[in-house]
Each structure stands twice: as C-alpha cells, then as structure tokens.
Coordinates of N, CA, C and O in Angstrom, one line a residue:
M1 N 0.8 -1.2 0.0 CA 0.0 0.0 0.0 C 0.9 1.2 0.0 O 1.8 1.3 0.7
S2 N 0.6 2.2 -0.8 CA 1.3 3.4 -1.0 C 1.0 4.4 0.2 O -0.1 4.5 0.6
R3 N 2.0 5.1 0.6 CA 1.8 6.2 1.6 C 1.2 7.4 0.9 O 1.5 7.7 -0.2
R4 N 0.5 8.1 1.7 CA -0.2 9.3 1.1 C 0.8 10.4 0.7 O 0.8 10.8 -0.4
N5 N 1.6 10.9 1.6 CA 2.5 12.0 1.3 C 3.7 11.9 2.2 O 3.8 12.5 3.3
V6 N 4.7 11.2 1.7 CA 5.9 11.0 2.4 C 6.6 12.3 2.8 O 7.1 12.5 3.9
R7 N 6.6 13.2 1.8 CA 7.2 14.5 2.0 C 6.6 15.3 3.2 O 7.3 15.8 4.1
D8 N 5.2 15.3 3.2 CA 4.5 16.0 4.3 C 4.8 15.3 5.7 O 5.0 16.0 6.7
E9 N 4.9 14.0 5.7 CA 5.2 13.2 6.9 C 6.6 13.6 7.4 O 6.8 13.7 8.6
M10 N 7.5 13.7 6.4 CA 8.9 14.1 6.8 C 9.0 15.5 7.4 O 9.7 15.7 8.3
V11 N 8.2 16.4 6.8 CA 8.2 17.8 7.3 C 7.6 17.8 8.7 O 8.2 18.4 9.6
Q12 N 6.5 17.1 8.9 CA 6.0 17.0 10.3 C 6.9 16.3 11.2 O 7.1 16.8 12.4
G13 N 7.6 15.3 10.8 CA 8.6 14.7 11.6 C 9.7 15.6 12.0 O 10.2 15.6 13.1
A14 N 10.1 16.4 11.1 CA 11.2 17.4 11.3 C 10.7 18.5 12.3 O 11.5 18.9 13.2
I15 N 9.5 18.9 12.2 CA 8.9 19.8 13.2 C 9.0 19.2 14.6 O 9.4 19.9 15.6
D16 N 8.6 18.0 14.7 CA 8.6 17.3 16.0 C 10.0 17.2 16.6 O 10.3 17.4 17.7
L17 N 11.0 16.8 15.7 CA 12.4 16.7 16.1 C 13.0 18.0 16.5 O 13.7 18.1 17.5
L18 N 12.7 19.0 15.7 CA 13.2 20.4 16.1 C 12.7 20.8 17.4 O 13.4 21.4 18.2
A19 N 11.4 20.6 17.7 CA 10.8 21.0 18.9 C 11.3 20.3 20.1 O 11.3 20.8 21.2
T20 N 11.8 19.1 19.9 CA 12.4 18.3 21.1 C 13.9 18.2 21.1 O 14.5 18.2 22.2
H21 N 14.5 18.3 19.9 CA 16.0 18.1 19.9 C 16.8 19.2 19.3 O 18.0 19.2 19.3
G22 N 16.1 20.3 18.8 CA 16.8 21.4 18.2 C 17.4 21.0 16.8 O 17.2 19.9 16.3
V23 N 18.1 22.0 16.2 CA 18.7 21.8 14.9 C 19.7 20.7 14.9 O 19.7 19.8 14.0
Q24 N 20.7 20.8 15.9 CA 21.7 19.8 15.9 C 21.2 18.4 16.1 O 21.8 17.4 15.7
G25 N 20.1 18.2 16.8 CA 19.6 16.9 17.1 C 18.6 16.4 16.1 O 18.0 15.4 16.3
T26 N 18.4 17.2 15.0 CA 17.5 16.8 14.0 C 18.3 16.2 12.8 O 18.8 17.0 12.0
S27 N 18.5 14.9 12.8 CA 19.3 14.3 11.8 C 18.4 13.5 10.8 O 17.2 13.1 11.2
F28 N 18.9 13.2 9.7 CA 18.1 12.4 8.7 C 17.9 11.0 9.3 O 16.8 10.4 9.1
A29 N 18.9 10.5 10.0 CA 18.7 9.1 10.6 C 17.5 9.1 11.6 O 16.7 8.2 11.5
L30 N 17.4 10.1 12.4 CA 16.3 10.2 13.4 C 15.0 10.4 12.6 O 13.9 9.9 13.0
L31 N 15.0 11.2 11.6 CA 13.8 11.5 10.8 C 13.3 10.2 10.1 O 12.1 10.0 10.2
V32 N 14.2 9.5 9.6 CA 13.8 8.2 8.9 C 13.2 7.3 10.0 O 12.2 6.6 9.8
E33 N 13.8 7.2 11.2 CA 13.3 6.4 12.3 C 11.9 6.9 12.7 O 11.0 6.1 12.9
A34 N 11.8 8.2 12.9 CA 10.5 8.7 13.4 C 9.4 8.6 12.5 O 8.2 8.5 12.9
T35 N 9.7 8.7 11.2 CA 8.6 8.8 10.2 C 8.5 7.5 9.4 O 7.5 7.3 8.6
D36 N 9.4 6.6 9.6 CA 9.4 5.3 8.8 C 9.5 5.6 7.3 O 9.0 4.8 6.5
A37 N 10.1 6.7 6.9 CA 10.2 7.1 5.5 C 11.4 6.3 4.9 O 12.4 6.0 5.6
P38 N 11.3 6.0 3.6 CA 12.4 5.3 3.0 C 13.6 6.3 2.9 O 13.5 7.4 2.6
R39 N 14.8 5.8 3.3 CA 16.0 6.6 3.4 C 16.2 7.3 2.0 O 16.6 8.5 2.0
G40 N 16.0 6.6 1.0 CA 16.3 7.2 -0.4 C 15.4 8.4 -0.7 O 15.7 9.2 -1.6
S41 N 14.3 8.5 0.0 CA 13.3 9.6 -0.3 C 13.8 11.0 0.3 O 13.3 12.0 -0.2
I42 N 14.7 11.0 1.2 CA 15.2 12.2 1.8 C 15.7 13.2 0.7 O 15.2 14.3 0.6
Y43 N 16.7 12.7 -0.1 CA 17.3 13.6 -1.1 C 16.4 13.8 -2.3 O 16.5 14.8 -3.0
H44 N 15.5 12.9 -2.5 CA 14.5 13.0 -3.5 C 13.6 14.2 -3.2 O 13.3 15.1 -4.0
H45 N 13.1 14.3 -2.0 CA 12.2 15.3 -1.5 C 12.9 16.6 -1.1 O 12.3 17.7 -1.1
F46 N 14.1 16.5 -0.6 CA 14.9 17.6 -0.1 C 16.3 17.6 -0.7 O 17.2 17.3 0.0
P47 N 16.4 18.0 -2.0 CA 17.7 17.9 -2.7 C 18.6 18.9 -2.1 O 19.9 18.8 -2.2
G48 N 18.1 19.9 -1.3 CA 19.0 20.9 -0.7 C 19.5 20.4 0.7 O 20.1 21.2 1.4
G49 N 19.1 19.2 1.0 CA 19.6 18.6 2.3 C 18.9 19.1 3.5 O 17.7 19.5 3.5
K50 N 19.6 19.0 4.6 CA 19.0 19.3 5.9 C 18.5 20.7 6.0 O 17.4 20.9 6.6
S51 N 19.2 21.6 5.4 CA 18.8 23.0 5.5 C 17.4 23.2 4.8 O 16.5 23.9 5.3
E52 N 17.2 22.6 3.7 CA 15.9 22.7 3.0 C 14.8 22.0 3.8 O 13.7 22.6 3.9
L53 N 15.1 20.9 4.4 CA 14.1 20.2 5.2 C 13.7 21.1 6.4 O 12.5 21.3 6.7
I54 N 14.7 21.7 7.1 CA 14.4 22.5 8.3 C 13.6 23.8 7.8 O 12.7 24.2 8.5
R55 N 14.0 24.4 6.7 CA 13.3 25.6 6.2 C 11.9 25.2 6.0 O 11.0 26.0 6.4
D56 N 11.6 24.1 5.3 CA 10.2 23.7 5.0 C 9.4 23.4 6.3 O 8.3 23.7 6.4
A57 N 10.1 22.8 7.3 CA 9.4 22.5 8.6 C 9.1 23.9 9.3 O 7.9 24.0 9.8
V58 N 10.0 24.8 9.3 CA 9.7 26.1 9.9 C 8.6 26.8 9.2 O 7.7 27.4 9.8
T59 N 8.6 26.8 7.9 CA 7.6 27.5 7.1 C 6.2 26.8 7.3 O 5.2 27.5 7.5
S60 N 6.2 25.5 7.4 CA 5.0 24.8 7.6 C 4.4 25.1 9.0 O 3.2 25.4 9.1
I61 N 5.1 25.0 10.1 CA 4.6 25.3 11.4 C 4.2 26.7 11.5 O 3.2 27.1 12.1
G62 N 5.0 27.6 10.8 CA 4.6 29.0 10.8 C 3.3 29.2 10.2 O 2.4 30.0 10.8
A63 N 3.0 28.6 9.1 CA 1.7 28.8 8.4 C 0.6 28.2 9.2 O -0.5 28.7 9.2
T64 N 0.8 27.1 9.9 CA -0.2 26.5 10.7 C -0.6 27.4 11.8 O -1.8 27.6 12.1
V65 N 0.3 28.0 12.5 CA 0.0 28.9 13.6 C -0.7 30.1 13.1 O -1.7 30.6 13.7
V66 N -0.3 30.7 12.0 CA -1.0 31.8 11.4 C -2.4 31.5 11.1 O -3.3 32.2 11.4
S67 N -2.6 30.3 10.5 CA -4.0 29.9 10.2 C -4.9 29.8 11.5 O -6.0 30.2 11.4
I68 N -4.3 29.3 12.5 CA -5.1 29.2 13.8 C -5.4 30.6 14.3 O -6.5 30.8 14.7
I69 N -4.4 31.4 14.3 CA -4.6 32.8 14.9 C -5.7 33.5 14.0 O -6.6 34.2 14.5
D70 N -5.5 33.4 12.7 CA -6.4 34.1 11.8 C -7.8 33.6 11.9 O -8.8 34.3 11.6
G71 N -8.0 32.4 12.4 CA -9.3 31.8 12.6 C -10.0 32.1 13.9 O -11.1 31.7 14.1
L72 N -9.3 32.8 14.8 CA -9.8 33.1 16.1 C -11.0 34.0 16.0 O -11.0 35.0 15.3
N73 N -12.0 33.6 16.8 CA -13.2 34.5 16.9 C -13.0 35.2 18.3 O -13.3 34.7 19.3
V74 N -12.5 36.5 18.2 CA -12.2 37.2 19.4 C -13.1 38.4 19.5 O -13.4 39.1 18.6
K75 N -13.5 38.7 20.8 CA -14.3 39.9 21.1 C -13.5 40.9 21.9 O -13.8 42.1 21.9
K76 N -12.5 40.4 22.6 CA -11.8 41.4 23.5 C -10.3 40.9 23.5 O -10.0 39.7 23.2
P77 N -9.4 41.8 23.8 CA -7.9 41.5 23.8 C -7.6 40.2 24.6 O -6.7 39.5 24.2
E78 N -8.3 40.1 25.7 CA -8.0 38.9 26.6 C -8.2 37.6 25.9 O -7.6 36.6 26.2
D79 N -9.2 37.6 24.9 CA -9.4 36.4 24.1 C -8.2 36.0 23.3 O -7.9 34.8 23.2
V80 N -7.6 37.0 22.8 CA -6.4 36.7 21.9 C -5.3 36.1 22.8 O -4.6 35.1 22.5
V81 N -5.0 36.8 24.0 CA -4.0 36.3 24.9 C -4.3 34.9 25.3 O -3.4 34.0 25.2
K82 N -5.5 34.6 25.7 CA -5.9 33.3 26.2 C -5.7 32.2 25.1 O -5.1 31.2 25.4
A83 N -6.1 32.5 23.9 CA -6.0 31.5 22.8 C -4.5 31.3 22.5 O -4.1 30.1 22.3
F84 N -3.7 32.3 22.5 CA -2.3 32.1 22.1 C -1.6 31.3 23.2 O -0.9 30.4 23.0
V85 N -1.7 31.8 24.5 CA -1.0 31.2 25.6 C -1.5 29.7 25.8 O -0.7 28.8 25.9
E86 N -2.8 29.5 25.8 CA -3.3 28.2 26.0 C -3.1 27.2 24.9 O -2.9 26.0 25.0
G87 N -3.0 27.8 23.6 CA -2.7 27.0 22.5 C -1.3 26.4 22.6 O -1.0 25.2 22.4
W88 N -0.3 27.2 23.0 CA 1.1 26.8 23.1 C 1.2 25.9 24.4 O 2.0 24.9 24.3
R89 N 0.4 26.2 25.4 CA 0.5 25.3 26.6 C 0.0 23.9 26.2 O 0.6 22.9 26.6
A90 N -1.0 23.8 25.4 CA -1.5 22.5 25.0 C -0.5 21.7 24.2 O -0.3 20.5 24.4
V91 N 0.2 22.4 23.3 CA 1.3 21.7 22.5 C 2.4 21.3 23.5 O 2.9 20.1 23.4
F92 N 2.7 22.1 24.5 CA 3.8 21.8 25.4 C 3.4 20.6 26.3 O 4.2 19.6 26.4
V93 N 2.2 20.6 26.8 CA 1.7 19.5 27.7 C 1.6 18.2 26.9 O 2.0 17.1 27.3
A94 N 1.1 18.3 25.7 CA 0.9 17.1 24.8 C 2.3 16.5 24.5 O 2.4 15.3 24.3
G95 N 3.3 17.3 24.5 CA 4.7 16.8 24.3 C 5.4 16.3 25.6 O 6.6 16.2 25.6
G96 N 4.6 16.1 26.6 CA 5.2 15.6 27.9 C 6.0 16.7 28.6 O 7.0 16.3 29.3
C97 N 5.8 17.9 28.4 CA 6.5 19.0 28.9 C 8.0 19.0 28.5 O 8.9 19.4 29.2
D98 N 8.2 18.4 27.3 CA 9.6 18.3 26.8 C 9.7 18.7 25.4 O 10.5 18.3 24.6
R99 N 8.7 19.6 25.0 CA 8.7 20.1 23.7 C 8.6 21.6 23.7 O 7.8 22.2 24.4
G100 N 9.5 22.2 22.9 CA 9.5 23.7 22.8 C 8.9 24.1 21.4 O 8.1 23.3 20.9
C101 N 9.4 25.2 20.9 CA 8.9 25.7 19.6 C 9.9 25.4 18.6 O 11.1 25.7 18.7
A102 N 9.5 24.7 17.5 CA 10.5 24.4 16.4 C 11.1 25.6 15.8 O 12.2 25.6 15.4
V103 N 10.3 26.7 15.7 CA 10.8 27.9 15.1 C 11.9 28.5 16.0 O 13.0 28.9 15.6
A104 N 11.6 28.6 17.3 CA 12.6 29.1 18.2 C 13.9 28.3 18.3 O 15.0 28.8 18.3
A105 N 13.7 27.0 18.3 CA 14.8 26.0 18.3 C 15.7 26.2 17.0 O 16.9 26.2 17.1
T106 N 15.0 26.5 15.9 CA 15.8 26.7 14.7 C 16.6 28.1 14.8 O 17.7 28.1 14.4
S107 N 15.9 29.1 15.4 CA 16.6 30.4 15.5 C 17.9 30.2 16.3 O 18.9 30.9 16.0
L108 N 17.9 29.4 17.3 CA 19.0 29.2 18.1 C 20.1 28.3 17.5 O 21.3 28.3 17.9
G109 N 19.7 27.5 16.5 CA 20.7 26.6 15.9 C 21.0 26.8 14.5 O 21.7 26.0 13.8
V110 N 20.7 28.0 13.9 CA 21.0 28.3 12.5 C 22.4 28.5 12.2 O 22.8 28.3 11.0
G111 N 23.2 28.9 13.1 CA 24.6 29.2 12.8 C 24.7 30.3 11.8 O 24.1 31.3 11.9
D112 N 25.4 30.0 10.7 CA 25.6 31.0 9.6 C 24.7 30.8 8.5 O 24.9 31.4 7.4
D113 N 23.7 30.0 8.6 CA 22.8 29.7 7.5 C 21.8 30.8 7.4 O 20.7 30.9 8.0
A114 N 22.0 31.7 6.4 CA 21.2 32.9 6.2 C 19.8 32.5 5.8 O 18.8 33.2 6.1
T115 N 19.7 31.4 5.0 CA 18.4 31.0 4.5 C 17.5 30.6 5.7 O 16.3 30.9 5.7
L116 N 18.0 29.8 6.6 CA 17.2 29.5 7.8 C 16.9 30.7 8.7 O 15.8 30.8 9.2
R117 N 17.9 31.5 8.9 CA 17.7 32.7 9.7 C 16.5 33.6 9.0 O 15.6 34.0 9.7
D118 N 16.5 33.7 7.7 CA 15.5 34.4 7.0 C 14.1 33.7 7.2 O 13.1 34.4 7.4
A119 N 14.1 32.4 7.1 CA 12.9 31.7 7.3 C 12.3 31.9 8.7 O 11.1 32.1 8.8
V120 N 13.1 31.8 9.7 CA 12.7 32.1 11.1 C 12.2 33.5 11.2 O 11.1 33.7 11.8
F121 N 12.9 34.5 10.7 CA 12.5 35.9 10.7 C 11.1 36.0 10.1 O 10.2 36.7 10.7
E122 N 10.9 35.4 8.9 CA 9.6 35.6 8.2 C 8.5 35.0 9.0 O 7.4 35.5 9.1
V123 N 8.7 33.8 9.7 CA 7.7 33.2 10.5 C 7.3 34.1 11.7 O 6.2 34.4 12.0
F124 N 8.3 34.6 12.4 CA 8.0 35.5 13.5 C 7.3 36.8 13.1 O 6.4 37.3 13.8
E125 N 7.7 37.3 11.9 CA 7.0 38.4 11.4 C 5.5 38.1 11.0 O 4.6 38.9 11.3
A126 N 5.3 36.9 10.5 CA 3.9 36.5 10.1 C 3.1 36.3 11.4 O 1.9 36.7 11.4
W127 N 3.7 35.7 12.4 CA 3.0 35.5 13.7 C 2.6 36.9 14.3 O 1.5 37.1 14.8
T128 N 3.6 37.8 14.2 CA 3.3 39.2 14.8 C 2.2 39.8 14.0 O 1.3 40.4 14.6
A129 N 2.2 39.8 12.7 CA 1.2 40.4 11.9 C -0.2 39.7 12.2 O -1.2 40.4 12.3
S130 N -0.2 38.4 12.3 CA -1.5 37.7 12.5 C -2.0 38.1 13.9 O -3.2 38.3 14.1
L131 N -1.2 38.0 14.9 CA -1.6 38.4 16.3 C -2.0 39.9 16.3 O -3.0 40.2 17.0
T132 N -1.3 40.7 15.6 CA -1.7 42.2 15.6 C -3.1 42.3 15.0 O -3.9 43.0 15.6
N133 N -3.4 41.6 14.0 CA -4.7 41.7 13.4 C -5.8 41.1 14.3 O -6.9 41.7 14.4
A134 N -5.4 40.1 15.1 CA -6.4 39.5 16.0 C -6.7 40.6 17.1 O -7.8 40.8 17.5
F135 N -5.6 41.2 17.6 CA -5.8 42.3 18.6 C -6.7 43.4 18.1 O -7.5 44.0 18.8
V136 N -6.4 43.8 16.8 CA -7.2 44.9 16.2 C -8.7 44.5 16.1 O -9.6 45.2 16.4
R137 N -8.9 43.2 15.7 CA -10.3 42.7 15.6 C -11.0 42.8 17.0 O -12.2 42.9 17.1
A138 N -10.1 42.7 18.0 CA -10.7 42.7 19.4 C -10.7 44.2 20.0 O -11.0 44.4 21.1
G139 N -10.5 45.2 19.1 CA -10.7 46.5 19.5 C -9.4 47.3 19.9 O -9.6 48.4 20.4
V140 N -8.3 46.8 19.7 CA -7.0 47.4 20.1 C -6.5 48.3 19.0 O -6.6 47.9 17.8
K141 N -6.0 49.5 19.3 CA -5.3 50.3 18.3 C -4.2 49.6 17.7 O -3.4 48.9 18.4
K142 N -4.0 49.7 16.4 CA -2.9 48.9 15.7 C -1.6 49.1 16.3 O -0.8 48.1 16.4
S143 N -1.2 50.3 16.6 CA 0.2 50.5 17.1 C 0.4 49.8 18.4 O 1.4 49.1 18.7
Q144 N -0.6 49.8 19.3 CA -0.5 49.0 20.5 C -0.7 47.5 20.3 O -0.1 46.7 20.9
A145 N -1.5 47.2 19.3 CA -1.7 45.7 19.0 C -0.4 45.1 18.5 O -0.1 43.9 18.9
T146 N 0.4 45.8 17.8 CA 1.7 45.3 17.4 C 2.6 45.0 18.6 O 3.3 44.0 18.6
D147 N 2.6 45.9 19.5 CA 3.4 45.7 20.7 C 2.9 44.5 21.5 O 3.7 43.7 22.0
Y148 N 1.6 44.4 21.7 CA 1.0 43.2 22.4 C 1.4 41.9 21.7 O 1.7 40.9 22.3
A149 N 1.3 41.9 20.3 CA 1.6 40.7 19.6 C 3.1 40.3 19.8 O 3.4 39.1 20.1
S150 N 4.0 41.3 19.7 CA 5.4 41.0 19.9 C 5.7 40.5 21.3 O 6.4 39.5 21.5
L151 N 5.0 41.1 22.3 CA 5.2 40.7 23.6 C 4.6 39.3 23.9 O 5.3 38.5 24.6
C152 N 3.5 39.0 23.3 CA 2.9 37.7 23.5 C 3.9 36.6 23.0 O 4.1 35.6 23.6
I153 N 4.4 36.8 21.8 CA 5.3 35.8 21.3 C 6.6 35.7 22.2 O 7.0 34.5 22.5
A154 N 7.1 36.8 22.6 CA 8.3 36.7 23.4 C 8.0 36.0 24.8 O 8.8 35.2 25.2
V155 N 6.9 36.3 25.4 CA 6.6 35.7 26.6 C 6.3 34.2 26.5 O 6.8 33.4 27.3
V156 N 5.6 33.8 25.4 CA 5.3 32.4 25.3 C 6.6 31.6 24.9 O 6.7 30.5 25.4
E157 N 7.4 32.2 24.1 CA 8.7 31.5 23.8 C 9.5 31.3 25.1 O 10.1 30.2 25.3
G158 N 9.5 32.3 25.9 CA 10.2 32.2 27.2 C 9.5 31.2 28.1 O 10.2 30.4 28.8
A159 N 8.2 31.1 28.1 CA 7.5 30.2 28.9 C 7.8 28.7 28.5 O 7.9 27.8 29.3
L160 N 7.9 28.5 27.2 CA 8.3 27.2 26.7 C 9.6 26.8 27.2 O 9.8 25.6 27.6
I161 N 10.6 27.7 27.2 CA 11.9 27.4 27.7 C 11.9 27.1 29.2 O 12.4 26.1 29.6
M162 N 11.3 28.0 29.9 CA 11.2 27.8 31.4 C 10.4 26.6 31.8 O 10.8 25.8 32.7
G163 N 9.3 26.3 31.1 CA 8.5 25.2 31.4 C 9.2 23.9 31.1 O 9.2 22.9 31.8
R164 N 10.0 23.9 30.0 CA 10.7 22.7 29.6 C 11.8 22.4 30.6 O 12.0 21.2 31.0
T165 N 12.4 23.4 31.1 CA 13.5 23.3 32.1 C 12.9 22.7 33.4 O 13.5 21.8 34.0
A166 N 11.8 23.2 33.8 CA 11.1 22.8 35.1 C 10.3 21.5 34.9 O 9.9 20.9 35.8
R167 N 10.0 21.2 33.6 CA 9.2 20.0 33.3 C 7.8 20.1 33.8 O 7.2 19.1 34.3
K168 N 7.2 21.3 33.8 CA 5.9 21.6 34.2 C 5.4 22.8 33.5 O 6.1 23.6 33.0
D169 N 4.0 23.0 33.6 CA 3.4 24.1 32.8 C 3.0 25.3 33.6 O 2.3 26.2 33.1
D170 N 3.4 25.4 34.9 CA 3.0 26.5 35.8 C 3.3 27.9 35.2 O 2.5 28.8 35.4
I171 N 4.4 28.0 34.5 CA 4.8 29.3 34.0 C 3.7 29.9 33.0 O 3.6 31.1 32.8
F172 N 3.0 29.0 32.4 CA 1.9 29.5 31.5 C 0.8 30.2 32.2 O 0.2 31.1 31.7
D173 N 0.6 29.8 33.5 CA -0.4 30.5 34.3 C 0.1 31.9 34.6 O -0.7 32.9 34.5
V174 N 1.4 32.1 34.8 CA 2.0 33.4 35.0 C 1.8 34.2 33.7 O 1.4 35.4 33.8
A175 N 2.2 33.6 32.6 CA 2.1 34.3 31.3 C 0.7 34.8 31.0 O 0.5 35.9 30.7
L176 N -0.2 33.9 31.2 CA -1.6 34.2 31.0 C -2.1 35.3 31.9 O -2.7 36.3 31.4
R177 N -1.8 35.2 33.2 CA -2.3 36.2 34.1 C -1.7 37.6 33.8 O -2.4 38.6 33.8
Q178 N -0.4 37.7 33.6 CA 0.2 39.0 33.4 C -0.1 39.6 32.0 O -0.3 40.8 31.9
L179 N -0.1 38.8 31.0 CA -0.5 39.3 29.7 C -1.9 39.8 29.7 O -2.2 40.8 29.1
T180 N -2.8 39.0 30.3 CA -4.2 39.4 30.4 C -4.3 40.8 31.1 O -5.1 41.6 30.7
A181 N -3.6 40.9 32.2 CA -3.7 42.1 33.0 C -3.2 43.3 32.1 O -3.8 44.4 32.1
L182 N -2.1 43.1 31.4 CA -1.6 44.1 30.5 C -2.6 44.6 29.4 O -2.8 45.8 29.2
V183 N -3.2 43.6 28.8 CA -4.1 44.0 27.7 C -5.4 44.7 28.2 O -6.1 45.3 27.4
K184 N -5.7 44.5 29.4 CA -6.9 45.1 30.0 C -6.7 46.6 30.3 O -7.6 47.4 30.5
I185 N -5.4 47.0 30.4 CA -5.1 48.4 30.8 C -5.4 49.3 29.5 O -4.9 49.0 28.4
P186 N -6.2 50.3 29.7 CA -6.6 51.2 28.6 C -5.3 51.9 28.0 O -4.4 52.2 28.7
A187 N -5.3 52.0 26.7 CA -4.2 52.6 26.0 C -4.0 54.1 26.4 O -5.0 54.8 26.6
R188 N -2.8 54.5 26.6 CA -2.5 55.9 26.9 C -2.0 56.5 25.6 O -1.1 56.0 25.0
T189 N -2.5 57.6 25.3 CA -2.1 58.3 24.1 C -1.1 59.4 24.3 O -0.9 59.8 25.4

C-alpha cells in the first residue's frame, strides 16, 4: 500500500524533532526512524539537504500557527492572549513538557545559515502580523496591537523554555495572568 504523502510526513517529523531536539539533534537518521520514511526519499524530496528540510518545517509550522490565529473569533484582547498562551500550553503538555517551539529552536541553531535565519524571521513576522490583526479585531489600536503581539510571542517562547526546564506548565499561568492584565489596561495616548 502506498503512503499518502511521504514529504509531508517528513516535514511534520522534522517539526517534532526540532521542537524536542533542536537543529543539531534533527538528523536524517532520526527523521527516517521517526517517520518510517524510505531513506532514499530524503534527497528526492529535499535535494537541498537538511537546510531545505528545516526551512520547510519552519515554514509549515509558521503557516499552521498563522492559520489558527487568523481563525480566532475574538471579542476582546484577553481572548487573543488566552488563545495564544493556552494553544502553546496544549502543545507543550501534549509533548510531555519536553517540547519547545520548532521555530525558536531553529533560530538558536541556525549558525551561519542565512536561509534558515530568514525563514525564522519571516515566521516571527507573520505571527506578529497575525496576532496584531487579532488584537485589532478585538478593538485594540494597531500601534498598541503590534506591541502586544510581539510581547505575547516573546513571553510564550520564554514560557516554553522555562517550562521545559522545570518540566511543568505552571509558567503558562503566570504568562496568561500577566499578559491578560496588561491588555486590560486602557491605551495611553
């Protein structure tokens, strides 16, 4: 029986490996083991090698997160904060408190690879734009919405690191509580 889409399975496998092992710990050998993909299919689907695979994984998870944010039905800024923080908490807990963000892991492991650095930058920019739009839909002025979006991403990425170190999700309570309090404060002009 033929597999549906080996390439997509490999990209998803790379996302999972990046989130748990980082760039250095994401090898083709582990990917083949994790996805049960034929070894020969690696260079068929990713002729640019590991860098191409990781770039595609970062782009894929980036687009998934944007799609989720863009689909949020929000009425107030607190709804945006709650959806973003709790969404990442769910990913973290589902990974046994041993899973970070594949995008952040890539940013830390890119070395001199400008292509990967650019891919990570584009994802963070897309997340910021998407969260900004969600805050605007919830009634926040665009200039402040952009600040809230950037801060949400920074806080959640930090929470993933701290939670992974502690192997528990308590830090997400702090992130949720403090970000919610912040977005409730009326804008000062």
